[in-house]
Amino acid sequence: MQGEAILEVKNLHTWYGSQHVLDGVDFTVNAGEIMVILGTSGCGKSTLLKNIIRLYKPAMGSIRLLGQEMTELEEEDLETVLRDVGVMYQYGALLNSLTVGENVALPLEMHTSMTSELRHDIAELKLHQVELKNVYHKFPKELSGGMQKRAAVARAIVMDPSIIFCDEPSAGLDPVTALGLDKLLKTLNETLGMTIVVVTHELESIRRIAHRITYLDRGKVLFTGTLQEALSAQIPAIQEFFLME
Amino acid sequence: MKFLPNPPVCSFEDGVLMLTGDFVATTVGDALRQISGLKAEDIKVIDGADVGELDSAGAVLVKRLGTETTQLRAFSENADRLISIMPRIEAAPPSIPEKKIPFNLENIGGSALRSMEHLTEVAILIVDILFWSAVGIFNRKQYRKGSFTEQAYYMGSTALPIVGTILFLIGVILALQSAAQLRQFGVTIFVVNLVAIGLSREFAPLMTAIIVSGRTGSAIASEIATMKFTEELDAIKTLGLNPIRFVVVPKLWAMIICMPLLNVFALFIGISGGFLVALTYMDLSPTTFFNQLLLSLLFWDIVTGLIKSLSFAIIITIVGVYRGLNFTGGADGVGRATTSSVVTSIFAIIVMDSIWGILFYFKF
Ligand SMILES: Nc1ncnc2c1ncn2[C@@H]1O[C@H](COP(=O)(O)OP(=O)(O)O)[C@@H](O)[C@H]1O
Ligand SMILES: [Mg+2]
């Protein structure tokens, strides 16, 4: 499976009203890699992710995720595909009405018929993996921002998905916590072979985890390749981005 | 900056615009007014020899005055540098009229058109909510233990103090006002009828609904708007849950159960207010009061109030949910959703109340 395309986006177009947010996006993610999507804020990264997981149907284009054409799937089949996909949203998006543990266990509850004890144990294990202890019965509001993001990662990986999408996982976190999250993603990638698509601005983070990067600029892909290739490619917008440090 | 800048003077001759005085934040408006008639293409040269102070506002002004080809002449070195780092501001593109015009009397025409759009959306939402509420009774798949009771507790019992206080006062006022009138005819005993009927058919359901829309309707709107903002609703969808079913249905059921109960409570407290006035101010005996109460307050009056409060419960929930889902923007959008939910639901409640009033008048 390693190396095959797990996600292929072709000629994707999306409008919000009259705003052409995604203007013919093409990119491919191979199984087992960590792909970082970057670009200035407002360039459409979150929109791209939301299109891929079909929260919004794009106006035009093709998205092949895990062998399925996402733009044409029926609801039931969509649910089957999404079972194998983890998503970590920009703001964590834990459900505030549930405890942290229930949040993490929720995908298990929705998609499997396992007993509640088993769900509890798996959720605890995943919380342990993201280095969160004694939070199962706390509510998301009682956790700090960084802890909420970790919990969100735990929820994203609880079904052992083939691919996870993380929208700005380290935004707003202190460097130590951000480093911890990066390590976590790297571990998941190396030990479980999970494909990871990360949206991030943090250069440090990109250096640490990215196998390849995709640079998005005003709804278009300017570049896809490794960080080295990006730095040597003579593309002004990208050079500016990396010189900002 | 100087304490009092010299007033700017702009004079135009043969394509040369002469600037004199200080061009700073407090004066550029004045300068703009002086040259409002000029066309950018006509300005060939801008002369800054007599410019005193120039700050970034002045620099933006100078940058905007001419076109790409306009020459700048004799500005000081500092002014030149400041002007050169200002980006050229393109003429603002024609704004797309997507902005929502707030509801007020002058805008009734426009909002009438917009409300047609709203109405179709609301209709779809109502069908969705009612469908899933009904399904929820038979199929508990996405039901979470405690979500309904928690909502009901918050909506119901925590509203008791304020509903009680307000309705007690309304009972007192109603009794006092009608006593003052009825005394002239020597029939103060009918105060009991007025209080009982007025409260059961009108005041108890209406006031309860207004209070609840301020407390709970707004809370529903802000909660759902926040959930949209923090992508919680997106997460719910990708996890395979139905947001209406998971978030809205428990709220609707809680409202449907709580409102009639609150209404009965409100009626009871309101009548005690009237009772207090009857005892102290009108010298009616408790027995007379209760006898008259039993004579005047028919079962149907109470049912009328309950029917009304049920409909208000549905209105408040749906308006709150709709405003929450329609949220746009950031944190201020949450505030706007909250406010508009209260305004809309009070409006809708009163319209609904009049409809019921007419129906009940003719039918019953
Ligand atoms: N729900 C929405 N409705 C209208 N415009 C939106 C919506 N979401 C995002 N946008 C706009 O689309 C553009 C891209 O947004 P987004 O994908 O969130 O950017 P990024 O994640 O790269 O910062 C922005 O200009 C944003 O204002
Ligand atoms: Mg984003």
XYZ file of C-alpha atoms and ligand atoms in Angstrom:
637
model
C 0.000 0.000 0.000
C 2.967 2.247 0.784
C 3.465 4.859 -1.901
C 0.147 4.437 -3.680
C -2.076 7.463 -3.968
C -4.535 7.455 -1.085
C -5.990 10.844 -1.967
C -6.159 12.434 -5.393
C -7.686 15.854 -5.872
C -8.183 17.035 -9.426
C -9.291 20.397 -10.748
C -11.270 21.275 -7.638
C -13.359 24.456 -7.722
C -15.348 25.948 -4.863
C -17.233 29.171 -4.515
C -18.571 30.914 -1.413
C -21.146 33.182 -2.980
C -19.167 35.076 -5.586
C -15.800 34.347 -3.977
C -13.821 31.753 -5.924
C -12.099 30.116 -2.958
C -10.605 27.060 -4.652
C -9.597 27.662 -8.225
C -8.592 24.377 -9.801
C -6.699 22.592 -7.027
C -4.697 19.483 -7.964
C -2.701 17.424 -5.543
C -2.014 13.882 -4.502
C -1.219 12.310 -1.155
C 0.532 8.965 -1.111
C -0.197 6.285 1.430
C 2.101 6.457 4.423
C 3.339 9.999 3.981
C 2.924 13.175 5.961
C 1.729 15.885 3.624
C 1.753 19.439 4.883
C -0.588 21.936 3.257
C 0.528 25.488 3.742
C -0.313 28.941 2.601
C -1.287 32.317 3.993
C -4.437 32.416 6.070
C -7.626 32.722 4.094
C -6.156 30.993 1.042
C -8.630 28.149 1.331
C -6.844 25.407 3.275
C -9.708 24.653 5.644
C -12.130 24.833 2.748
C -10.037 22.268 0.886
C -10.129 19.884 3.846
C -13.861 20.353 4.257
C -14.358 19.595 0.592
C -12.301 16.441 0.845
C -14.351 15.048 3.718
C -17.489 16.217 1.895
C -18.748 18.622 4.541
C -19.340 20.808 1.521
C -19.751 19.504 -1.953
C -17.359 21.254 -4.315
C -18.813 22.946 -7.360
C -16.545 21.074 -9.712
C -13.679 18.598 -9.741
C -12.831 15.155 -8.552
C -11.705 13.876 -5.154
C -10.626 10.253 -4.873
C -10.176 9.319 -1.242
C -9.394 5.710 -0.272
C -10.407 4.553 -3.703
C -13.806 6.254 -3.646
C -14.953 9.214 -5.690
C -16.089 11.466 -2.842
C -18.079 13.841 -4.991
C -20.410 11.086 -6.161
C -20.875 8.984 -3.019
C -24.290 8.262 -1.550
C -24.764 9.105 2.134
C -24.366 5.523 3.378
C -21.202 4.917 1.408
C -19.873 8.255 2.550
C -20.296 7.120 6.136
C -18.343 3.966 5.380
C -15.457 5.945 3.935
C -15.470 8.467 6.766
C -15.130 5.621 9.269
C -11.636 5.198 7.950
C -10.843 8.902 8.098
C -9.929 10.912 11.172
C -10.424 14.652 11.315
C -8.995 17.123 13.756
C -10.597 20.529 13.329
C -8.937 23.895 13.626
C -10.646 24.655 16.927
C -10.635 21.116 18.268
C -14.398 20.889 17.921
C -14.901 18.575 20.857
C -18.585 18.302 21.650
C -19.079 20.414 24.738
C -22.070 18.451 25.898
C -19.999 15.284 26.290
C -17.038 14.503 28.511
C -13.610 14.257 26.934
C -13.707 10.487 27.198
C -17.148 10.289 25.616
C -15.909 12.501 22.830
C -13.040 10.171 22.100
C -15.286 7.119 22.343
C -17.992 8.653 20.168
C -16.750 7.360 16.797
C -16.601 3.854 18.308
C -20.124 4.252 19.552
C -21.332 5.513 16.187
C -19.586 3.040 13.943
C -19.104 -0.155 15.926
C -21.205 -2.392 18.113
C -18.624 -2.918 20.836
C -19.609 -2.867 24.492
C -19.331 0.347 26.455
C -16.561 -1.128 28.644
C -14.467 -1.862 25.600
C -15.125 1.588 24.191
C -14.057 3.096 27.472
C -10.818 1.134 27.510
C -9.938 2.024 23.932
C -10.696 5.692 24.534
C -8.516 5.655 27.656
C -5.732 4.050 25.646
C -5.952 6.718 22.964
C -5.981 9.473 25.567
C -2.908 7.838 27.008
C -1.275 7.887 23.583
C -1.725 11.635 23.342
C -0.395 11.927 26.880
C -3.601 12.980 28.513
C -4.257 11.440 31.899
C -7.241 11.676 34.233
C -9.348 13.627 31.810
C -11.890 10.999 30.798
C -14.648 12.398 32.960
C -13.774 16.049 32.531
C -15.641 18.296 30.148
C -13.760 19.903 27.245
C -14.181 23.340 28.805
C -12.164 22.230 31.815
C -9.138 21.529 29.622
C -6.552 23.995 28.346
C -6.363 24.747 24.622
C -3.438 22.407 24.080
C -5.088 19.595 25.974
C -8.261 20.034 23.932
C -6.256 19.720 20.732
C -4.634 16.548 22.014
C -8.024 15.173 22.901
C -9.176 16.080 19.393
C -6.276 14.070 17.984
C -7.241 11.180 20.223
C -10.763 11.316 18.828
C -9.426 11.498 15.275
C -7.331 8.359 15.701
C -9.642 6.293 17.856
C -10.853 4.181 14.929
C -7.268 3.646 13.710
C -8.078 5.383 10.441
C -5.924 5.025 7.340
C -5.681 8.763 6.945
C -6.114 11.716 9.265
C -6.563 15.389 8.483
C -5.367 17.962 10.997
C -6.274 21.604 10.539
C -3.634 23.777 12.190
C -2.949 21.415 15.082
C -0.298 23.575 16.678
C -1.827 27.012 16.110
C -2.010 28.896 19.366
C 0.004 26.328 21.289
C 3.207 26.916 23.207
C 6.352 25.521 21.537
C 6.653 22.615 23.943
C 3.104 21.422 23.443
C 3.449 21.989 19.697
C 6.575 19.851 19.685
C 4.694 17.161 21.588
C 1.914 17.152 19.006
C 4.398 16.914 16.159
C 6.099 13.974 17.822
C 2.741 12.347 18.273
C 1.865 12.729 14.597
C 5.258 11.415 13.593
C 4.904 8.419 15.866
C 1.474 7.630 14.499
C 2.884 7.854 11.015
C 5.921 5.698 11.706
C 4.411 3.051 13.930
C 0.937 2.685 12.459
C 1.722 3.799 8.924
C -1.045 6.358 9.162
C -1.193 8.835 6.310
C -1.374 12.342 7.712
C -2.446 15.549 6.020
C -1.607 18.564 8.145
C -2.449 22.194 7.585
C 0.074 24.347 9.369
C 1.995 27.614 9.203
C 4.660 26.689 11.687
C 7.980 26.404 9.896
C 9.496 24.449 12.741
C 6.662 22.032 12.518
C 7.035 21.686 8.752
C 10.739 20.917 9.129
C 10.033 18.319 11.774
C 7.262 16.344 10.159
C 6.728 17.073 6.475
C 7.613 14.454 3.905
C 6.163 16.637 1.207
C 4.463 19.997 1.158
C 1.734 21.523 -0.955
C 1.695 25.283 -1.174
C -1.693 26.870 -1.718
C -1.976 30.444 -2.882
C -5.300 32.148 -3.489
C -7.051 28.913 -4.275
C -4.347 27.478 -6.535
C -1.557 25.008 -5.859
C 1.737 26.756 -6.526
C 3.951 23.848 -5.602
C 4.003 20.238 -4.468
C 7.171 18.451 -3.423
C 9.682 18.125 -0.640
C 10.783 21.030 1.492
C 14.222 21.020 -0.175
C 12.667 21.220 -3.598
C 10.421 24.036 -2.390
C 13.373 26.017 -1.128
C 15.319 25.620 -4.336
C 12.357 26.243 -6.617
C 12.368 29.853 -7.699
C 8.818 30.699 -6.711
C 8.607 34.163 -5.144
C 5.528 33.589 -2.987
C 7.087 30.474 -1.451
C 10.454 32.082 -0.887
C 8.738 34.978 0.823
C 6.814 32.538 2.989
C 9.959 30.770 4.130
C 11.969 33.937 4.626
C 9.397 35.309 7.016
C 11.218 33.684 9.935
C 2.437 66.014 15.821
C 1.815 69.624 16.590
C -0.854 70.448 19.084
C -2.823 72.457 16.548
C -2.032 71.651 12.916
C -2.120 74.373 10.296
C -5.209 74.010 8.165
C -4.415 72.399 4.818
C -4.982 74.369 1.648
C -5.080 72.754 -1.787
C -4.933 74.876 -4.887
C -5.076 73.554 -8.419
C -3.796 75.229 -11.574
C -2.648 73.848 -14.951
C -2.432 70.277 -13.772
C -0.407 71.206 -10.717
C -1.874 70.615 -7.279
C -0.195 72.792 -4.640
C -0.450 71.556 -1.088
C 0.049 73.993 1.768
C -0.237 73.383 5.515
C -0.308 70.236 7.600
C -1.664 67.002 6.164
C -2.269 64.848 9.210
C -4.989 62.531 10.401
C -7.078 65.356 11.842
C -6.922 67.498 8.727
C -6.983 65.187 5.710
C -10.774 65.124 5.750
C -10.743 68.864 5.276
C -8.220 68.601 2.452
C -10.245 65.889 0.718
C -13.295 68.114 0.763
C -11.414 70.934 -0.928
C -10.386 68.776 -3.849
C -13.483 66.661 -4.131
C -14.259 68.055 -7.585
C -10.886 67.142 -9.097
C -10.361 64.152 -11.373
C -7.291 62.035 -10.701
C -6.326 62.054 -14.394
C -6.168 65.858 -14.424
C -3.565 66.005 -11.695
C -0.186 65.817 -13.424
C 1.995 67.103 -10.607
C 1.560 67.331 -6.861
C 3.747 69.979 -5.289
C 4.653 69.524 -1.644
C 7.098 72.394 -1.125
C 4.851 74.131 1.372
C 3.665 71.056 3.192
C 4.349 71.282 6.908
C 3.604 68.046 8.738
C 2.671 64.907 6.902
C 1.753 61.683 8.656
C 0.606 58.374 7.227
C -2.932 59.667 6.746
C -1.473 62.535 4.697
C 0.708 60.092 2.791
C -2.299 57.935 1.915
C -4.102 61.052 0.742
C -1.225 62.061 -1.531
C -0.976 58.529 -2.855
C -4.670 58.480 -3.660
C -4.845 61.880 -5.305
C -3.178 61.174 -8.583
C -2.757 58.253 -10.923
C 0.302 56.054 -11.452
C 1.877 58.714 -13.641
C 1.364 61.693 -11.361
C 4.655 63.293 -10.344
C 5.447 64.245 -6.792
C 7.503 67.436 -6.555
C 9.463 69.058 -3.804
C 8.249 66.975 -0.897
C 10.650 66.742 2.009
C 12.804 63.643 2.232
C 10.816 62.225 5.127
C 7.530 62.849 3.394
C 8.827 61.187 0.234
C 9.882 58.112 2.134
C 6.560 57.879 3.927
C 4.607 58.267 0.699
C 6.734 55.691 -1.088
C 5.992 52.957 1.461
C 2.240 53.492 1.242
C 0.627 50.933 -1.029
C -1.402 52.341 -3.877
C -5.004 51.946 -2.920
C -7.090 50.793 -5.797
C -10.453 52.346 -6.164
C -12.724 50.245 -4.012
C -14.426 47.568 -6.105
C -18.184 47.906 -6.339
C -19.347 46.365 -3.141
C -21.365 43.211 -3.464
C -24.651 43.913 -1.743
C -24.554 40.825 0.426
C -24.729 42.821 3.608
C -27.805 42.095 5.631
C -29.810 45.207 6.262
C -30.945 45.208 9.865
C -34.653 45.061 10.416
C -36.195 48.432 11.062
C -39.230 50.320 9.869
C -37.555 52.026 6.927
C -36.326 48.723 5.550
C -39.587 46.872 5.639
C -39.732 46.575 1.842
C -36.281 45.070 1.512
C -36.666 42.774 4.436
C -40.005 41.585 3.113
C -38.174 40.286 0.055
C -35.455 38.761 2.152
C -37.952 37.220 4.488
C -39.289 35.194 1.563
C -35.878 33.545 1.355
C -35.840 33.156 5.112
C -39.286 31.614 5.045
C -38.345 28.818 2.661
C -35.246 28.072 4.722
C -37.285 28.148 7.908
C -39.911 25.875 6.379
C -37.259 23.300 5.483
C -35.758 23.597 8.951
C -39.143 23.170 10.634
C -39.907 20.038 8.642
C -36.453 18.692 9.478
C -36.777 19.402 13.187
C -40.304 18.084 13.528
C -39.451 14.965 11.535
C -36.467 14.098 13.693
C -38.359 14.959 16.878
C -41.015 12.468 15.927
C -38.475 9.853 14.875
C -36.706 10.388 18.181
C -39.655 8.983 20.091
C -39.414 5.587 18.440
C -35.777 5.334 17.538
C -33.298 6.123 20.266
C -30.176 5.446 18.227
C -28.704 8.912 18.491
C -30.360 9.817 21.755
C -27.987 10.516 24.614
C -29.045 9.782 28.129
C -29.311 12.954 30.142
C -29.306 15.415 27.273
C -33.040 15.949 27.540
C -33.200 16.124 31.324
C -30.265 18.489 31.463
C -31.926 20.808 28.970
C -35.247 20.544 30.732
C -33.666 21.362 34.061
C -31.964 24.409 32.661
C -34.979 25.623 30.718
C -37.549 24.813 33.339
C -36.533 24.985 36.938
C -33.921 27.702 36.644
C -36.538 29.914 35.004
C -38.930 29.543 37.943
C -37.687 32.487 40.054
C -37.910 35.079 37.316
C -41.160 33.780 35.859
C -42.587 33.671 39.381
C -41.528 37.206 40.274
C -42.768 38.764 37.078
C -46.068 36.951 36.995
C -46.704 37.738 40.656
C -46.255 41.426 39.913
C -48.462 41.156 36.845
C -51.160 39.521 38.953
C -50.931 42.382 41.429
C -51.031 45.061 38.721
C -53.889 43.419 36.875
C -55.937 43.198 40.046
C -55.212 46.776 41.087
C -56.003 48.239 37.671
C -59.248 46.376 37.251
C -60.282 47.032 40.842
C -59.911 50.761 40.265
C -62.286 50.552 37.296
C -64.782 48.022 38.594
C -65.135 49.783 41.938
C -66.990 52.582 40.122
C -69.735 50.099 39.307
C -69.623 48.395 42.655
C -68.703 45.028 41.152
C -65.185 44.574 42.505
C -65.853 40.856 42.792
C -65.344 40.602 38.997
C -61.716 41.477 39.519
C -61.326 37.782 40.194
C -62.729 36.953 36.745
C -60.524 39.475 35.037
C -57.412 38.274 36.781
C -58.197 34.620 36.214
C -59.166 34.919 32.550
C -56.551 37.531 31.715
C -53.788 35.471 33.236
C -54.821 32.077 31.955
C -55.578 33.113 28.397
C -53.098 35.915 27.834
C -50.600 37.017 30.415
C -49.300 33.728 31.726
C -48.484 32.200 28.328
C -47.345 35.460 26.759
C -45.132 36.704 29.566
C -43.662 33.253 30.143
C -42.855 33.003 26.458
C -41.219 36.425 26.381
C -39.103 35.626 29.421
C -38.160 32.225 28.050
C -37.251 33.645 24.650
C -34.946 36.100 26.408
C -33.334 33.401 28.515
C -33.519 30.154 26.640
C -34.142 31.190 23.053
C -31.086 33.402 23.145
C -29.078 30.651 24.820
C -30.067 28.216 22.063
C -29.049 30.689 19.366
C -25.699 31.485 20.942
C -24.932 27.853 21.676
C -25.622 26.754 18.128
C -23.798 29.725 16.622
C -20.787 28.932 18.791
C -20.964 25.305 17.761
C -20.914 26.390 14.152
C -18.013 28.745 14.762
C -15.889 26.170 16.555
C -16.703 23.564 13.880
C -18.462 21.419 16.449
C -21.367 21.028 14.035
C -18.944 19.930 11.316
C -17.448 17.392 13.681
C -20.909 16.091 14.522
C -21.640 15.621 10.834
C -18.393 13.849 10.016
C -18.879 11.550 12.984
C -22.052 10.397 11.303
C -24.421 12.139 13.696
C -27.289 14.302 12.562
C -26.890 17.781 14.080
C -30.628 18.420 14.149
C -31.266 15.153 15.869
C -28.316 15.297 18.203
C -28.414 18.966 19.182
C -31.832 20.382 18.396
C -34.301 17.628 19.164
C -33.516 17.343 22.902
C -33.943 21.095 23.159
C -37.274 21.052 21.375
C -38.604 18.289 23.584
C -37.380 20.024 26.702
C -39.104 23.220 25.602
C -42.323 21.414 24.731
C -42.426 19.846 28.185
C -41.230 22.875 30.146
C -43.271 25.682 28.647
C -46.712 24.344 29.592
C -45.434 23.518 33.076
C -43.980 26.993 33.442
C -47.272 28.324 32.174
C -49.238 26.524 34.883
C -46.776 27.742 37.473
C -47.051 31.292 36.110
C -50.829 31.149 36.248
C -50.756 29.937 39.830
C -48.337 32.644 40.967
C -50.170 35.352 39.030
C -53.434 34.421 40.689
C -51.720 34.559 44.088
C -50.724 38.120 43.218
C -54.355 38.912 42.499
C -55.344 37.083 45.670
C -53.022 39.266 47.728
C -54.594 42.424 46.315
C -58.077 41.036 46.882
C -57.327 40.328 50.527
C -55.522 43.525 51.389
C -56.876 46.203 49.102
C -60.368 45.007 48.272
C -61.329 43.295 51.510
C -62.566 40.150 49.801
C -62.500 37.080 51.991
C -60.435 34.100 50.829
C -63.583 31.995 50.495
C -65.295 34.551 48.274
C -62.161 34.793 46.167
C -61.873 31.081 45.623
C -65.561 30.572 44.994
C -65.513 33.287 42.374
C -62.287 31.862 40.954
C -63.838 28.440 40.512
C -66.892 29.982 38.911
C -64.948 32.108 36.472
C -61.947 30.022 35.505
C -63.102 27.364 33.115
C -61.111 24.344 32.096
C -61.123 25.663 28.557
C -59.324 28.860 29.625
C -56.464 26.841 30.989
C -56.347 24.671 27.876
C -56.219 27.799 25.712
C -53.182 28.982 27.639
C -51.531 25.588 27.322
C -52.099 25.438 23.580
C -50.599 28.880 23.233
C -47.575 28.070 25.322
C -46.954 24.906 23.347
C -46.915 26.872 20.129
C -44.631 29.475 21.690
C -42.245 26.748 22.803
C -41.929 25.543 19.229
C -41.506 29.087 17.914
C -38.768 29.956 20.399
C -36.809 26.801 19.688
C -37.047 27.060 15.925
C -36.175 30.748 15.842
C -33.208 30.168 18.152
C -31.960 27.259 16.068
C -32.465 29.122 12.809
C -30.634 32.211 13.997
C -27.844 30.071 15.387
C -27.424 28.101 12.176
C -27.525 31.274 10.109
C -24.649 32.728 12.035
C -21.850 34.292 10.024
C -18.599 35.913 11.054
C -16.686 35.665 14.293
C -17.467 36.269 17.935
C -19.589 39.312 17.150
C -21.695 37.114 14.887
C -22.601 35.021 17.906
C -23.831 38.166 19.645
C -25.846 39.171 16.614
C -27.412 35.740 16.311
C -28.414 35.939 19.962
C -29.969 39.378 19.725
C -31.841 38.671 16.545
C -33.197 35.439 17.935
C -34.793 37.332 20.823
C -36.227 40.065 18.612
C -37.544 37.624 16.035
C -39.075 35.261 18.523
C -40.836 37.991 20.513
C -42.230 39.299 17.257
C -43.308 35.852 16.127
C -44.804 35.077 19.546
C -46.977 38.161 19.485
C -48.120 37.505 15.931
C -48.923 33.922 16.891
C -50.747 35.153 19.977
C -52.968 37.391 17.874
C -53.700 34.531 15.509
C -54.739 32.364 18.437
C -56.733 35.296 19.828
C -58.738 35.596 16.629
C -59.235 31.842 16.303
C -60.372 31.432 19.892
C -62.652 34.469 19.671
C -64.585 33.157 16.714
C -64.457 29.477 17.399
C -64.829 29.184 21.089
N -18.660 29.364 5.448
C -18.097 30.343 4.721
N -18.867 31.230 4.053
C -18.319 32.204 3.304
N -16.998 32.405 3.169
C -16.169 31.567 3.803
C -16.679 30.489 4.623
N -15.616 29.819 5.132
C -14.517 30.439 4.657
N -14.839 31.482 3.871
C -13.907 32.338 3.149
O -13.146 31.532 2.290
C -11.790 31.883 2.318
C -10.920 30.700 2.684
O -11.214 30.328 4.005
P -10.470 29.133 4.723
O -10.564 27.935 3.880
O -11.007 29.036 6.107
O -8.970 29.663 4.745
P -7.711 29.102 5.556
O -8.130 27.897 6.301
O -6.709 28.840 4.510
O -7.291 30.205 6.459
C -11.670 33.045 3.279
O -11.616 34.225 2.533
C -12.924 32.983 4.096
O -13.327 34.270 4.455
Mg -8.239 27.480 8.286
